Every structure is written in C-alpha cells, then in structure tokens.
XYZ file of C-alpha atoms in Angstrom:
612
model
C 126.196 96.861 92.228
C 126.500 93.340 90.857
C 123.983 91.677 88.525
C 120.868 90.601 90.313
C 121.508 92.718 93.391
C 118.650 94.863 94.656
C 118.248 97.931 96.802
C 115.111 99.650 97.962
C 115.451 103.241 96.879
C 113.498 106.482 96.535
C 112.497 108.449 93.424
C 109.514 110.453 92.266
C 106.106 110.479 90.791
C 107.151 112.695 87.939
C 110.955 112.570 87.984
C 111.048 110.137 85.103
C 109.343 112.537 82.832
C 110.915 115.888 83.499
C 113.303 116.967 80.728
C 112.440 115.103 77.564
C 114.341 116.986 74.897
C 117.510 115.035 75.415
C 117.082 113.499 71.957
C 118.844 114.794 68.892
C 115.925 114.577 66.547
C 115.169 110.874 66.422
C 114.188 110.320 70.063
C 110.658 110.525 71.422
C 109.274 113.214 73.646
C 107.227 112.954 76.768
C 103.822 111.423 76.429
C 101.857 111.791 79.650
C 102.205 111.762 83.398
C 100.242 110.324 86.274
C 97.541 112.945 85.977
C 99.395 115.735 84.214
C 101.538 116.002 81.155
C 105.230 115.685 81.911
C 106.482 117.808 79.013
C 109.081 120.249 80.327
C 111.879 122.405 78.989
C 114.892 121.225 76.962
C 118.291 120.287 78.336
C 119.939 122.601 80.818
C 123.493 123.918 80.602
C 124.631 121.595 83.392
C 123.047 118.577 81.713
C 124.737 119.346 78.412
C 128.045 119.818 80.220
C 127.539 116.426 81.860
C 126.958 114.829 78.458
C 130.021 116.482 76.915
C 132.106 115.232 79.812
C 131.013 111.628 79.207
C 133.999 109.322 79.083
C 136.354 111.672 80.920
C 136.736 111.685 84.685
C 135.597 114.880 86.361
C 138.559 116.801 87.720
C 138.352 118.298 91.138
C 138.863 122.068 91.115
C 142.052 123.282 92.647
C 141.719 124.338 96.245
C 141.566 128.079 96.726
C 141.607 130.099 99.931
C 138.134 130.711 101.259
C 138.721 134.461 101.423
C 139.726 134.683 97.784
C 136.978 132.467 96.465
C 134.969 134.156 93.711
C 131.271 134.541 94.408
C 129.073 132.306 92.243
C 126.535 134.110 90.102
C 123.048 132.620 90.593
C 121.623 131.183 87.412
C 118.484 129.352 86.418
C 118.948 125.697 87.467
C 117.627 124.675 84.053
C 118.199 127.474 81.508
C 116.654 126.725 78.150
C 118.824 125.871 75.146
C 117.961 124.817 71.641
C 117.662 121.001 71.759
C 119.298 120.787 68.348
C 122.569 121.671 70.072
C 122.615 118.140 71.506
C 123.138 116.598 68.065
C 126.910 116.681 68.552
C 126.829 114.887 71.919
C 128.373 111.426 72.046
C 125.962 108.529 72.371
C 126.812 106.048 75.102
C 124.489 103.064 75.323
C 121.093 104.616 74.572
C 118.010 103.772 76.612
C 116.885 100.150 76.153
C 113.984 99.796 73.752
C 110.888 98.305 75.383
C 107.220 98.124 74.399
C 103.882 98.087 76.193
C 103.221 94.611 77.538
C 106.887 93.752 78.135
C 107.778 92.411 81.566
C 110.719 93.619 83.630
C 112.190 91.352 86.266
C 109.459 88.803 85.480
C 107.167 90.941 87.621
C 106.566 94.459 86.323
C 104.400 94.725 83.202
C 105.002 97.931 81.230
C 101.782 99.685 80.239
C 102.466 103.252 79.090
C 105.657 105.150 78.235
C 105.703 108.459 80.087
C 108.956 109.810 78.646
C 111.708 108.617 76.321
C 115.104 110.320 76.335
C 118.490 109.489 74.871
C 119.655 107.956 78.151
C 116.633 106.461 79.917
C 112.909 105.861 79.568
C 110.128 106.018 82.148
C 106.971 103.926 82.256
C 103.716 103.425 84.069
C 103.645 99.734 84.915
C 101.800 97.131 86.991
C 103.377 95.072 89.733
C 101.717 91.749 88.932
C 102.819 90.226 92.222
C 101.176 92.842 94.440
C 98.567 93.957 91.876
C 99.346 97.647 92.038
C 100.441 100.440 89.705
C 104.096 101.506 89.836
C 106.507 103.737 87.928
C 109.658 102.304 86.308
C 112.845 103.987 85.000
C 114.930 101.947 82.539
C 118.625 102.487 81.720
C 121.360 100.405 80.106
C 123.512 98.804 82.802
C 126.682 99.649 80.826
C 125.959 103.357 80.855
C 128.294 105.567 82.856
C 125.428 106.829 84.986
C 124.032 103.423 85.927
C 126.066 102.982 89.110
C 125.377 106.563 90.193
C 121.647 106.066 89.648
C 121.614 102.925 91.801
C 123.730 104.591 94.489
C 121.492 107.678 94.496
C 118.378 105.526 94.743
C 119.811 103.580 97.662
C 120.840 106.701 99.572
C 117.467 108.360 98.966
C 115.646 105.280 100.239
C 117.455 105.530 103.552
C 115.480 108.701 104.290
C 112.337 106.727 104.947
C 110.385 109.976 104.912
C 106.766 109.724 103.678
C 106.978 113.290 102.365
C 109.139 111.934 99.531
C 107.757 109.581 96.888
C 109.090 106.167 97.820
C 111.168 103.881 95.606
C 110.200 100.239 95.859
C 113.010 98.475 93.998
C 116.332 99.159 92.238
C 117.949 96.348 90.261
C 120.850 95.773 87.887
C 119.862 92.733 85.851
C 121.934 91.767 82.849
C 122.035 94.647 80.373
C 119.324 96.537 82.214
C 119.120 98.792 85.259
C 115.630 99.632 86.483
C 114.295 101.671 89.371
C 110.731 101.073 90.573
C 108.801 103.734 92.488
C 105.339 104.160 93.904
C 102.656 105.627 91.678
C 100.564 108.635 92.735
C 97.481 108.612 90.507
C 95.630 111.426 92.256
C 98.539 113.880 92.534
C 99.020 117.043 90.464
C 102.401 118.693 90.088
C 103.035 122.361 90.832
C 103.446 123.225 87.144
C 99.882 122.140 86.482
C 98.563 123.865 89.599
C 100.017 127.147 88.305
C 98.610 126.733 84.808
C 95.566 128.914 85.531
C 97.220 131.601 87.621
C 99.097 132.355 90.850
C 98.328 130.650 94.154
C 96.337 132.188 96.965
C 98.560 133.238 99.907
C 97.327 130.422 102.156
C 98.018 127.723 99.540
C 101.440 129.203 98.674
C 102.297 129.246 102.388
C 101.273 125.596 102.791
C 103.349 124.605 99.766
C 106.569 126.353 100.783
C 106.241 125.270 104.436
C 105.745 121.584 103.643
C 108.422 121.489 100.928
C 110.960 123.331 103.098
C 110.367 121.088 106.118
C 110.888 117.984 103.989
C 114.050 119.248 102.262
C 115.502 120.480 105.560
C 114.950 117.033 107.086
C 116.737 115.454 104.109
C 119.732 117.791 104.479
C 119.999 116.884 108.151
C 120.443 113.299 106.938
C 123.143 114.379 104.479
C 120.906 114.160 101.392
C 120.253 116.885 98.784
C 117.774 117.048 95.934
C 119.780 119.188 93.453
C 116.981 119.319 90.885
C 113.877 120.657 92.626
C 111.547 121.908 89.873
C 107.772 122.515 89.620
C 107.471 119.004 88.155
C 108.973 117.504 91.310
C 106.463 118.987 93.774
C 103.200 117.048 93.865
C 99.998 117.897 95.717
C 97.781 114.952 96.635
C 93.994 115.076 96.744
C 94.219 115.456 100.538
C 96.189 118.722 100.173
C 99.552 117.260 101.245
C 102.676 118.035 99.224
C 105.150 115.287 98.341
C 108.552 115.637 96.690
C 109.902 113.312 94.046
C 113.299 112.662 92.546
C 115.585 113.459 95.465
C 119.138 112.634 94.278
C 117.796 110.144 91.689
C 116.515 112.801 89.298
C 119.897 114.521 89.147
C 121.720 111.181 88.749
C 119.482 110.122 85.859
C 120.449 113.273 83.978
C 124.130 113.200 84.876
C 124.155 116.352 86.979
C 127.323 116.401 89.109
C 127.054 116.732 92.846
C 127.820 120.102 94.397
C 131.385 120.582 95.616
C 130.406 121.182 99.243
C 127.427 120.713 101.521
C 127.064 124.495 101.629
C 126.745 124.635 97.842
C 124.126 121.854 97.861
C 122.151 123.586 100.620
C 122.248 126.895 98.738
C 121.133 125.213 95.496
C 118.099 123.585 97.147
C 117.209 126.781 99.044
C 117.365 128.807 95.850
C 115.149 126.213 94.144
C 112.538 126.540 96.914
C 112.663 130.325 96.516
C 112.109 129.874 92.786
C 109.025 127.719 93.421
C 107.537 130.262 95.833
C 108.348 133.165 93.477
C 106.530 131.392 90.618
C 103.579 130.533 92.868
C 103.130 134.169 93.955
C 103.701 135.945 90.630
C 102.819 133.351 87.961
C 106.170 134.252 86.357
C 109.440 132.324 86.055
C 112.115 134.421 87.866
C 114.675 134.046 85.056
C 114.722 135.419 81.490
C 113.611 132.105 79.925
C 109.996 130.970 79.610
C 109.635 127.666 81.454
C 106.856 125.373 82.647
C 104.290 127.457 80.742
C 105.365 130.519 82.747
C 106.655 133.683 81.124
C 110.170 134.717 82.143
C 111.118 138.052 83.650
C 112.868 140.826 81.702
C 116.528 141.202 82.609
C 115.957 144.595 84.229
C 113.620 142.929 86.783
C 115.877 140.024 87.708
C 116.334 141.228 91.287
C 112.781 142.453 91.908
C 110.707 141.051 94.771
C 107.406 139.311 93.927
C 105.297 142.219 95.249
C 107.068 144.462 92.717
C 106.052 142.150 89.879
C 102.395 141.608 90.760
C 100.030 143.713 92.843
C 98.401 142.215 95.903
C 101.173 139.715 96.745
C 101.453 138.851 100.435
C 104.290 140.980 101.846
C 105.709 138.313 104.152
C 105.778 135.643 101.444
C 107.261 138.114 98.947
C 110.159 138.895 101.283
C 110.634 135.170 101.995
C 110.879 134.309 98.286
C 113.366 137.124 97.612
C 115.613 136.160 100.535
C 115.686 132.500 99.508
C 116.197 133.143 95.787
C 118.566 136.125 95.584
C 122.085 136.434 96.946
C 121.422 140.183 97.333
C 117.726 140.571 98.216
C 116.021 143.986 97.865
C 116.000 146.473 100.741
C 119.327 145.096 102.021
C 117.617 142.025 103.531
C 119.776 139.097 104.621
C 119.751 136.146 102.168
C 118.638 132.730 103.385
C 121.172 130.107 102.322
C 120.056 126.784 103.862
C 116.748 124.897 104.038
C 117.153 124.648 107.823
C 117.338 128.440 108.157
C 114.428 128.844 105.745
C 112.310 126.459 107.852
C 113.046 128.517 110.988
C 112.051 131.764 109.262
C 108.781 130.218 108.036
C 108.018 128.919 111.545
C 108.348 132.469 112.931
C 105.970 133.944 110.349
C 102.399 134.767 111.402
C 100.140 131.946 110.276
C 98.277 132.729 107.078
C 94.689 131.644 107.530
C 92.572 130.051 104.866
C 90.085 132.522 103.369
C 86.477 132.099 104.429
C 84.218 130.768 101.674
C 82.044 133.400 100.089
C 78.395 133.104 101.081
C 75.780 133.459 98.347
C 74.111 136.837 98.132
C 70.915 137.066 100.206
C 67.765 137.116 98.097
C 64.661 138.395 99.914
C 61.605 136.137 99.693
C 58.962 137.210 97.161
C 56.258 139.421 98.552
C 52.650 138.266 98.445
C 50.821 139.617 95.453
C 47.634 140.800 97.089
C 46.226 141.900 93.777
C 46.086 138.273 92.660
C 43.813 137.224 95.563
C 40.106 136.934 94.690
C 38.123 139.786 96.152
C 34.430 140.661 96.102
C 33.412 143.382 93.704
C 33.431 146.757 95.340
C 30.057 148.519 95.027
C 30.135 151.954 93.575
C 30.073 154.625 96.180
C 29.140 158.238 95.919
C 31.588 160.569 97.517
C 30.161 162.228 100.584
C 31.977 165.475 101.092
C 30.316 165.939 104.447
C 32.026 162.920 105.941
C 35.687 163.363 106.639
C 37.976 160.570 105.345
C 39.600 158.233 107.856
C 43.140 159.095 108.894
C 45.889 157.130 107.159
C 46.789 155.226 110.327
C 43.225 153.897 110.797
C 42.726 152.640 107.251
C 43.062 148.858 106.826
C 46.198 148.334 104.819
C 46.755 145.552 102.290
C 49.124 143.800 104.734
C 46.385 143.650 107.386
C 43.898 142.290 104.900
C 46.404 139.655 103.838
C 47.001 138.572 107.451
C 43.245 138.258 108.073
C 42.817 136.109 104.982
C 45.735 133.889 106.031
C 44.263 133.434 109.521
C 40.911 132.408 108.067
C 42.634 129.970 105.673
C 44.640 128.418 108.521
C 41.506 127.946 110.653
C 39.638 126.317 107.785
C 42.559 123.991 107.063
C 42.822 123.004 110.746
C 39.130 122.122 110.907
C 39.383 120.072 107.720
C 42.392 118.133 109.043
C 40.654 117.505 112.391
C 37.494 116.162 110.749
C 39.545 113.943 108.473
C 41.536 112.560 111.429
C 38.301 111.782 113.314
C 36.900 109.981 110.292
C 40.049 107.904 109.775
C 40.228 106.994 113.478
C 36.557 105.859 113.450
C 37.138 103.757 110.373
C 40.207 102.084 111.935
C 38.294 101.428 115.196
C 35.431 99.683 113.349
C 37.910 97.559 111.405
C 39.622 96.572 114.675
C 36.338 95.431 116.186
C 35.502 93.357 113.122
C 38.885 91.631 113.192
C 38.344 90.709 116.864
C 34.943 89.163 116.143
C 33.032 91.765 118.173
C 29.844 93.151 116.711
C 30.114 96.693 115.674
C 27.543 99.164 116.776
C 25.033 100.081 114.132
C 25.928 103.355 112.613
C 23.654 106.282 113.219
C 21.784 107.502 110.198
C 23.569 110.774 109.992
C 24.968 112.561 107.064
C 28.708 113.209 107.296
C 30.193 116.198 105.637
C 33.489 114.482 104.760
C 34.659 110.931 104.058
C 38.065 109.414 104.966
C 40.456 109.787 102.043
C 42.980 106.988 101.407
C 46.667 107.867 101.541
C 48.397 108.877 98.350
C 49.612 105.683 96.685
C 51.190 107.342 93.627
C 54.584 105.648 93.035
C 57.664 107.799 93.558
C 59.068 109.047 90.252
C 62.871 108.459 90.207
C 64.960 111.609 89.919
C 68.445 111.211 88.361
C 71.396 112.197 90.585
C 74.556 113.195 88.752
C 77.627 111.649 90.473
C 80.533 113.984 91.150
C 83.327 111.393 90.908
C 84.097 107.701 90.523
C 86.817 106.212 92.742
C 88.564 102.862 92.495
C 87.851 101.069 95.787
C 90.773 98.745 96.485
C 91.899 99.308 100.103
C 94.611 96.634 100.054
C 96.288 97.697 96.800
C 96.673 100.594 94.400
C 93.587 101.890 92.546
C 92.809 100.346 89.167
C 92.729 102.279 85.854
C 92.477 105.715 87.448
C 92.694 107.392 84.054
C 89.444 105.687 82.952
C 87.330 106.280 86.092
C 85.327 109.208 84.608
C 84.102 106.851 81.872
C 81.866 105.059 84.374
C 79.755 108.192 84.945
C 80.128 110.116 81.667
C 76.688 109.174 80.341
C 78.193 107.258 77.390
C 77.667 103.469 77.605
C 80.210 102.985 74.792
C 83.052 103.894 77.177
C 83.931 101.881 80.274
C 86.172 101.652 83.323
C 88.189 98.389 83.420
C 89.409 96.639 86.553
C 92.772 94.926 86.851
C 93.141 91.676 84.928
C 93.296 88.699 87.315
C 94.562 85.190 86.672
C 91.922 83.636 88.946
C 88.267 84.314 89.560
C 87.276 86.005 92.815
C 86.362 83.623 95.607
C 85.809 83.953 99.382
C 89.006 83.025 101.158
C 91.000 83.124 97.898
C 93.590 85.635 96.733
C 90.853 88.232 96.545
C 87.095 88.185 97.038
C 86.241 91.241 94.961
C 87.022 94.749 93.774
C 84.924 97.883 93.857
C 83.886 101.151 92.271
C 82.967 103.893 94.743
C 80.546 106.552 93.464
C 80.783 109.962 95.128
C 77.587 112.043 94.892
C 79.308 115.155 96.252
C 76.883 115.663 99.153
C 74.594 113.334 101.142
C 71.474 112.685 99.080
C 68.426 110.430 99.280
C 69.134 107.429 97.022
C 66.303 105.132 95.965
C 67.902 103.034 93.199
C 71.152 102.439 91.311
C 71.506 101.062 87.787
C 74.828 99.584 86.614
C 75.638 98.565 83.042
C 78.525 96.104 82.596
C 80.410 94.798 79.575
C 79.990 91.037 79.908
C 78.132 89.070 82.579
C 79.288 90.363 85.964
C 78.155 89.664 89.527
C 77.984 92.637 91.862
C 76.549 93.939 95.122
C 75.377 97.417 96.094
C 76.786 98.570 99.434
C 76.270 101.700 101.527
C 78.962 102.968 103.968
C 78.135 103.088 107.656
C 79.364 105.654 110.159
C 82.780 103.957 110.474
C 83.510 104.567 106.786
C 82.325 108.179 106.743
C 85.735 109.731 107.469
C 87.731 107.898 104.786
C 85.458 105.748 102.595
C 88.200 105.026 100.062
C 90.427 103.323 102.656
C 87.715 101.924 104.938
C 87.520 98.102 105.113
C 84.748 96.277 103.290
C 83.142 95.406 106.635
C 82.291 99.109 106.991
C 79.892 98.824 104.032
C 76.425 97.284 104.335
C 74.870 95.235 101.518
C 71.538 96.679 100.383
C 69.022 96.203 97.555
C 68.527 92.469 97.605
C 72.085 91.163 97.773
C 73.955 90.117 94.628
C 72.835 90.555 91.043
C 74.374 89.024 87.907
C 74.282 89.835 84.218
C 75.098 92.662 81.839
C 72.781 95.025 83.712
C 72.187 95.245 87.447
C 69.314 97.319 88.805
C 69.409 97.812 92.566
C 66.225 99.175 94.166
C 66.475 100.117 97.828
C 63.619 99.403 100.253
C 63.273 103.131 100.804
C 65.189 106.326 100.130
C 68.563 106.147 101.938
C 70.565 109.281 102.588
C 74.232 108.765 101.715
C 77.043 110.496 99.876
C 78.731 107.317 98.619
C 77.488 104.090 97.034
C 79.811 101.139 96.427
C 79.441 98.738 93.504
C 81.311 95.676 94.769
C 82.209 93.243 91.951
C 82.409 89.619 93.112
C 82.675 87.725 89.787
C 84.203 88.971 86.523
C 83.978 87.776 82.912
C 87.038 86.560 81.004
C 88.619 89.103 78.718
C 90.257 88.524 75.340
C 93.649 88.065 77.030
C 92.220 85.229 79.165
C 92.268 87.439 82.251
C 89.298 87.894 84.548
C 88.534 91.578 84.079
C 85.417 93.632 84.777
C 84.192 96.584 82.718
C 81.739 99.124 84.153
C 80.194 101.020 81.243
C 77.771 103.278 83.086
C 76.454 103.907 86.602
C 73.198 105.808 87.100
C 71.925 106.876 90.517
C 68.341 107.909 91.211
C 66.773 109.683 94.160
C-alpha cells in the first residue's frame, strides 16, 4: 500500500494489548485495557518462530499425498515460554516511539498506551474530528509485517459484520503504519469474566453460540481469525459478545497463515472449544497456566470438562470436548469446522436462564397482647362448686385482640367523620364570606372537636445513592468512561471531565451540550438534585419521558424534559423539583463549560447528590 493510501479495516477492542512480553528486557509491558487489564502470557512458539524467520522467505512445504500425511498433534495455540528467550531475536525496525498528546494523521490524539511490544504499540486515542474515543495500533512502515497488517485489516473490514469490532482506518503514512479501530468502553473480555470462577451453563451457552455463529459467518466469507483467545472475546453491557482481532491480531504478531482452509477452520474450532472448556471448568486445557487460569496435569489432557469439575452441563461438556480434541472421550466424533459446530449447537436443547432466587419468606410479627393495657383483674376466690368453662368456650387472647381492634377502628372512624364535618363547615362559611353573602349566626353550642389544619411540616430530604453514572452523548462516543464513578463517589476532590472542545456550546453550532446520566438503579421519588462543578458551568436538570425509558443512553435529547426551574450557572447547581417525581434516571445536561488550562472548553463534575 503506497504512502498516504487508506483502507477501512477491522480489528479488536483488546487485540492491541494481548501478548506483551515480546520485549527482551528493555521494552514496556501492558498497561491497561478498555475496562480490563490487557496483560497476557508471553510469546508463543509460533510467534517466536515467526520472529526467527524474519528476513527469510517462508518456504512452502513439499506436497505430500493426502493419505500419507502425518496427523498434526494439537497444541496450545499460545504455549508459554520464558520471555528471556527472545533476547537473541533480531530486531527489525522497532515500534515507533510516541507519547501521550501526540497526534497521528493530524487527527488522532494519543491519550494512553495500552501495550508496548518490540514490534508495535497500542493506544487509547481521541478522534478529534468526530469527537470520539478510538483505539490505535502503531508500527514502523518499513517492518516486514507492515504490508501484511494492512492487507489483513482490509480483508477483515470487508466482513462488515457488527459481531466483530470494527476498524475505522488503516494508513501507511511516511515511516508509520497505523490501524484505527472502534473503542468499546463498557466491554469486558472473557479472561476477566472468568476471574472469579466458571460460567453458569446459560451464560456459557450464550457465549459459545454467539462466538461460533460469528466465526462461522467469517469462514463462509473466506476469513479466519487464527488467534482467538479469551482476550479477544468481549461481552458488552447488553450481554452481546463481540470478537476482536480477526486476521489483524495474527498479522501484528507475525503468525503465518494456515496452509489450507481446512487447517484454518480446525484451528478456529479448536480455539472455540478451548474457550468453552475454560468457561465450564475454570481451568486452561493445556499444561501451562494462562490468563489467570491453572493448567491441567498432563494425565488429564484428554478429559472432558465434566470429568474435571462436578456439576458441569453434560451437553456443553461433550460439545467442548468434540471441538477441542481430535480424539474426544467415549469415541465421540470430533468437530472440525465452525460451520459444523454451529449446526451442532443449533440442535442442542435450549439452556434456559435460571430463575432469580426469591428472598426467604418472613412471617409478620404477631401482636403482643401482653403489651396492651388491661384493667386490673380483681382477686377471685375459687369456687369448687362451679365447674370451669370448657376450653372451647373460653375467650382466647386472639378473640380479645380482635374485639379491641374493632373498637379502635370504630372510634377512629367516628373521629375522622367529625373532623371532616368540621372542615366542610369551615370551608362553607369561608365560601359564603368570599361571595359577600351574610353567614348565618352560629348556634351557641359546644363542639367536641375543632378542625385541625393540615400538616405543614416541610419534607426532610432523604439521600438516594446512585448506582451508576453514564456519559450521555448519543451522537458520539462516551467521554472519560474511566472517570465516571468519580461523579458519584462522595469525594468532591475527584471529578469526571468531559471532552475538551475548541468552541463553546451554542444552539445551532457544532454542539449544543453534553450530558451526565445518573442511574438510580430502580424508579424512585426524586425531590432535588445537587451538582458540584469545578469552574463556573451552566447546566439543566432533565427527566426522561416514556420514549426514553427503553434506552435512555441512546435516546435523543428531545426525549428528556427540563425540570427544576430551567438552567442554573455557577460552581454549584441545586435543582429542586416542584414535587417528588418518580424516575430511575436524571440527566445533568451541560450547556456552557469553563475554559481549562489547555485553552479547551471542558466541564468537570465533582459530585452529584440526589435526594428523595
């Protein structure tokens, strides 16, 4: 690809930060991912072989008859080796050195380095043209892999499948090659999901079904992943699984393509079986410990998941073994292609989501009849001549309690009725006076009760603890997702910053505002909201209407109604609603921002407090 040429391509949310031990002692390791750490295992055997082969063309193996072809022994796609072994590898144009704040292509501003290897580096960046977060891979254009990376990105982009993380740009520009991908701030990779234990059968079924369907669709288009690891499978906050790094991840690390389509299909199928095996057993199905999972002993290398851990779903256990092993237990037929694996999953009985556990029933407290005031019982002399009443005719404590309750209800009803009559009479006399009609002289009678005014005690605000803070930016990517919890952490010394803008917000301009959506977890009665800013800021308090109830984060601004007196300006904004309003979400809509030290218009929300 010539200098300056571009191609829209496809890579991953975490592909840039997978194997970080490609350095020989002086390179940096992985720093952080989109929501999870991207630290993974050291170089694999295939990656080291690719490095050792640098500078020499790869020879095609001599053709052999199909019948006499030796069977390949399945191995871990990324077996662990000591990273110090890479010290003897030749260095060919190391990754370009860049720093936070540098601009790439006069458009992408680098913010945070996610991983730094000997060959390439990966960054979280901001697309200043479209005002959104992106991921960027950087590589020297003179490196042997540069053309393969661009070609892989271009071929992956042709999939156009939303189940794969999309690549937005791929450019060779001077001494630099960079690939730009979309950023998934709310996604967690499978390695992190398995950190606390194995998956429930329903969740494991959803994962393997969605991943298999996506990979099978890619193979039908002639595209293979070749490096499908737990870091490449991301689950979004909506429960959908997305795959990153198809073709690009392998090209970045110099992994050679499989010799045939059958080999590529088998490699991806085995990788899916590995993911399902790890999800069911919380063990890595190879001797090495990887992705914070303990490896299996060599004598259990061909054991099905239900032989490793009790309680594993039988159907999923058999599925994992058939996809992973060339010789599954119980003489089962191996599954060798993603297409075949998708058909087998489709024929499985659907695994239903477990019903939520209901809280244990607690019986209501019984009335303590001994605490009720009773008249003193006069002393009685036992009369042996009179037979005692039978047990069934004696008034029990429950009967006495019911009689007392009936008397209390009658007394309360009479009191309420007399009060209502008094209030109605008082209102009628006031009405006559307002109309100029003489009121009848009151009779000289003594009333037992007087009308009591309504309770005018002001409502004491009750704090409501928000469950989450969400960047509301329907037309662009969310801002500073990593800092959102700071807006509701109870510490005014920490804050959530917005994007930095060159121009102030204005109606009809580039943008008329940006927002912070507060999620209370459940619908609650809200009476007031207090917002503390850093610097004088203008903001509105908005409540979503019924149109925004299904997806408040993506709903247009017109679906939110301004409440609490319109706009407020200053370092502190106190919004008091006319009356308690039941809602799950409140939106702080910022319409004017202060200038930051870098001469950008940037808002800072230090603390949001909600009261009921």
